[in-house]
PDB file of C-alpha atoms in Angstrom:
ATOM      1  CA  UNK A  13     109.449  84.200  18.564  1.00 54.00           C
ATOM      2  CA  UNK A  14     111.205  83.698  21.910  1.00 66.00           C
ATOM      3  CA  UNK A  15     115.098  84.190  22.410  1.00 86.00           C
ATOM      4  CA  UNK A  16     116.757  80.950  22.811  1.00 92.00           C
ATOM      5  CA  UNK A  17     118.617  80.724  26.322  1.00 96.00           C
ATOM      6  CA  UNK A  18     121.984  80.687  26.535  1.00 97.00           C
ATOM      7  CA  UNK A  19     124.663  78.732  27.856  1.00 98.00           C
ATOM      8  CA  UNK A  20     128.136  80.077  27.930  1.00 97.00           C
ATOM      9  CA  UNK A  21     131.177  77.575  29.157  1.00 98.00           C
ATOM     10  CA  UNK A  22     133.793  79.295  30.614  1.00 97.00           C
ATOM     11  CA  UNK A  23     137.365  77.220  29.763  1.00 97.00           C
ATOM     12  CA  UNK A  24     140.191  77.371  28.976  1.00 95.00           C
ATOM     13  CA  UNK A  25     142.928  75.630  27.064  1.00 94.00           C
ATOM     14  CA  UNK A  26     143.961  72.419  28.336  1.00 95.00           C
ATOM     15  CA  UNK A  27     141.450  71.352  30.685  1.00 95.00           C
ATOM     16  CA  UNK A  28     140.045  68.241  30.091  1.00 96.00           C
ATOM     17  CA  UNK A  29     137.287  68.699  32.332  1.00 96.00           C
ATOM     18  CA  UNK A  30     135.813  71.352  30.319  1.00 97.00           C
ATOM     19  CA  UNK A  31     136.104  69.710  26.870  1.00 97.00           C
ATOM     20  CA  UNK A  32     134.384  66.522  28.320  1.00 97.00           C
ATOM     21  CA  UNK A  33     131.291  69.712  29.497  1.00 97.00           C
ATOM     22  CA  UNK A  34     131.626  70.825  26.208  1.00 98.00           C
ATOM     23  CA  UNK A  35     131.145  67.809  24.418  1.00 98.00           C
ATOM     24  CA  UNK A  36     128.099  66.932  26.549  1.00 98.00           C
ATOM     25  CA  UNK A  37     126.572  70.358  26.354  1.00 98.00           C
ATOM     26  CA  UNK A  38     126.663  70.293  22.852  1.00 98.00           C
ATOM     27  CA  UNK A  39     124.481  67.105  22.701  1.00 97.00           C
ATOM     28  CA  UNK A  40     122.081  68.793  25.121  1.00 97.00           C
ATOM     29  CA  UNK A  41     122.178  72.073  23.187  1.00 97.00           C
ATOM     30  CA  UNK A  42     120.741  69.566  20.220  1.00 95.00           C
ATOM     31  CA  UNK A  43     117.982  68.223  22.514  1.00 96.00           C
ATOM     32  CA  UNK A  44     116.966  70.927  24.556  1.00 96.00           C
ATOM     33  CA  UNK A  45     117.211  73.963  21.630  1.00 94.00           C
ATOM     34  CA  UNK A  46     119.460  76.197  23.649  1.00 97.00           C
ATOM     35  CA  UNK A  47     123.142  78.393  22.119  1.00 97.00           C
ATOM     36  CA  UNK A  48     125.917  77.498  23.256  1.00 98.00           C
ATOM     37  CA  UNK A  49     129.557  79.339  23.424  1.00 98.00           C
ATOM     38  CA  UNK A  50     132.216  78.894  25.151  1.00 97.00           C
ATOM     39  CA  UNK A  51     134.805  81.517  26.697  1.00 97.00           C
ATOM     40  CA  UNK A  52     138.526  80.128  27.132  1.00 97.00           C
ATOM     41  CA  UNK A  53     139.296  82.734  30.023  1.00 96.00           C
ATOM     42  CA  UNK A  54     143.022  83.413  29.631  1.00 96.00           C
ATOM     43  CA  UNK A  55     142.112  84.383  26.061  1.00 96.00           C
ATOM     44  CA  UNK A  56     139.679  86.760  27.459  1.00 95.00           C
ATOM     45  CA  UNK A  57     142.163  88.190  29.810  1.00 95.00           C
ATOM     46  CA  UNK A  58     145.099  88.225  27.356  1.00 96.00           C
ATOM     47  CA  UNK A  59     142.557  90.495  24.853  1.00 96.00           C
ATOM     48  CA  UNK A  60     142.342  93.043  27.844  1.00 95.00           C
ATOM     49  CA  UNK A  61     139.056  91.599  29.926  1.00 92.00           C
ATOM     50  CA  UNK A  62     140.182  90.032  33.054  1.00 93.00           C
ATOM     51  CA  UNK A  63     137.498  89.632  35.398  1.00 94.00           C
ATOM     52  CA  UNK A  64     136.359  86.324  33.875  1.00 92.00           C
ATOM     53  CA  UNK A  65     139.673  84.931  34.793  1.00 92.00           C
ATOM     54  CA  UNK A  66     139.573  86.554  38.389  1.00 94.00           C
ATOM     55  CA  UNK A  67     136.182  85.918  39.641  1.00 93.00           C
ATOM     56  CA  UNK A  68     136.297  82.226  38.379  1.00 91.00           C
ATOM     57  CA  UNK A  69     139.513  81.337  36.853  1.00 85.00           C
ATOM     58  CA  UNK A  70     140.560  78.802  40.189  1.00 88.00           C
ATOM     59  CA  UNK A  71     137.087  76.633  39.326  1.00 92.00           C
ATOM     60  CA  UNK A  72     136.836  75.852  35.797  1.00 96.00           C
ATOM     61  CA  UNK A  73     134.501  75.097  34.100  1.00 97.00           C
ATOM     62  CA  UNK A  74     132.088  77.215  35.094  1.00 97.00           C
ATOM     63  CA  UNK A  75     128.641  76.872  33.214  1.00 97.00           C
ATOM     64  CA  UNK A  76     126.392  80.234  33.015  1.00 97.00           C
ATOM     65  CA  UNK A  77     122.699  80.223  31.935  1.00 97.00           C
ATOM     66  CA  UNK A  78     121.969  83.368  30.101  1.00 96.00           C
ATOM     67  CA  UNK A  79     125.082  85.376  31.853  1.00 95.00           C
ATOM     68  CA  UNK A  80     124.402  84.008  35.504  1.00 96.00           C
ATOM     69  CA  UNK A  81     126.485  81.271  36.901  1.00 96.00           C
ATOM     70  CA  UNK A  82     124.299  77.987  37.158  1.00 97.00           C
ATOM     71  CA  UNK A  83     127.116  75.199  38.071  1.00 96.00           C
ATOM     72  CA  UNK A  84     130.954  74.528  38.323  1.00 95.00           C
ATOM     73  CA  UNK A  85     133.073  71.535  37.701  1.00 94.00           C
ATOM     74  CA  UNK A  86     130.278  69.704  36.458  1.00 94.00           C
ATOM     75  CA  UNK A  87     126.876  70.295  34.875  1.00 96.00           C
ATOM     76  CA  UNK A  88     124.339  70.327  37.287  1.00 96.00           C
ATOM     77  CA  UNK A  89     122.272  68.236  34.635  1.00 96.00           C
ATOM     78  CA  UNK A  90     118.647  67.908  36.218  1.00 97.00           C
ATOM     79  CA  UNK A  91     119.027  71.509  37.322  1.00 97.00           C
ATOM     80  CA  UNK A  92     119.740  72.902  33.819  1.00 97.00           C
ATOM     81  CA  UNK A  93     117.098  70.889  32.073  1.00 96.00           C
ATOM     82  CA  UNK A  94     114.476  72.108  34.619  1.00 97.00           C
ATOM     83  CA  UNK A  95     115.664  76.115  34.531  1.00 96.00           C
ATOM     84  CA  UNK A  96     115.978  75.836  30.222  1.00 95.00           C
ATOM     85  CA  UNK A  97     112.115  74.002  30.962  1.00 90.00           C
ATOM     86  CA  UNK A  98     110.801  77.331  32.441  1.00 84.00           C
TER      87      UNK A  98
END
């Protein structure tokens, strides 16, 4: 059995931006059979790990496939069903 990939949103509280990614990557989770998580990065920084919030905190959301950044802003949708196709 193969890992799943995984797709982590990076948020934070407030933004409605990311909860409208969130919302859609959680119907494409369903479809496409990937996990899915989500990091609010001032939470992450407030619990003593910063560097989320200083290498993208200024660009949220930020999606990353399997710890690599894949998109920002918005979900590169074509892009991410062809790299979870591989």
């Amino acid at each position: 059995m193969t890992e799943r990939p995984k797709v982590e949103l990076l948020t934070r509280a407030g933004c409605t931006i990311c909860a409208r990614a969130y919302a859609r990557l959680a119907e494409l989770a369903g479809e496409l059979d990937f996990e899915l998580a989500a990091t609010d990065v001032d939470a992450a920084a407030a619990a003593g790990d910063p560097g989320l919030r200083a290498e993208f905190g200024d660009r949220l959301p930020v999606i990353l496939l399997d710890g690599r950044e894949h998109s920002y802003w918005e979900i590169d949708e074509p892009r991410l069903r062809a790299d979870l196709a591989r």
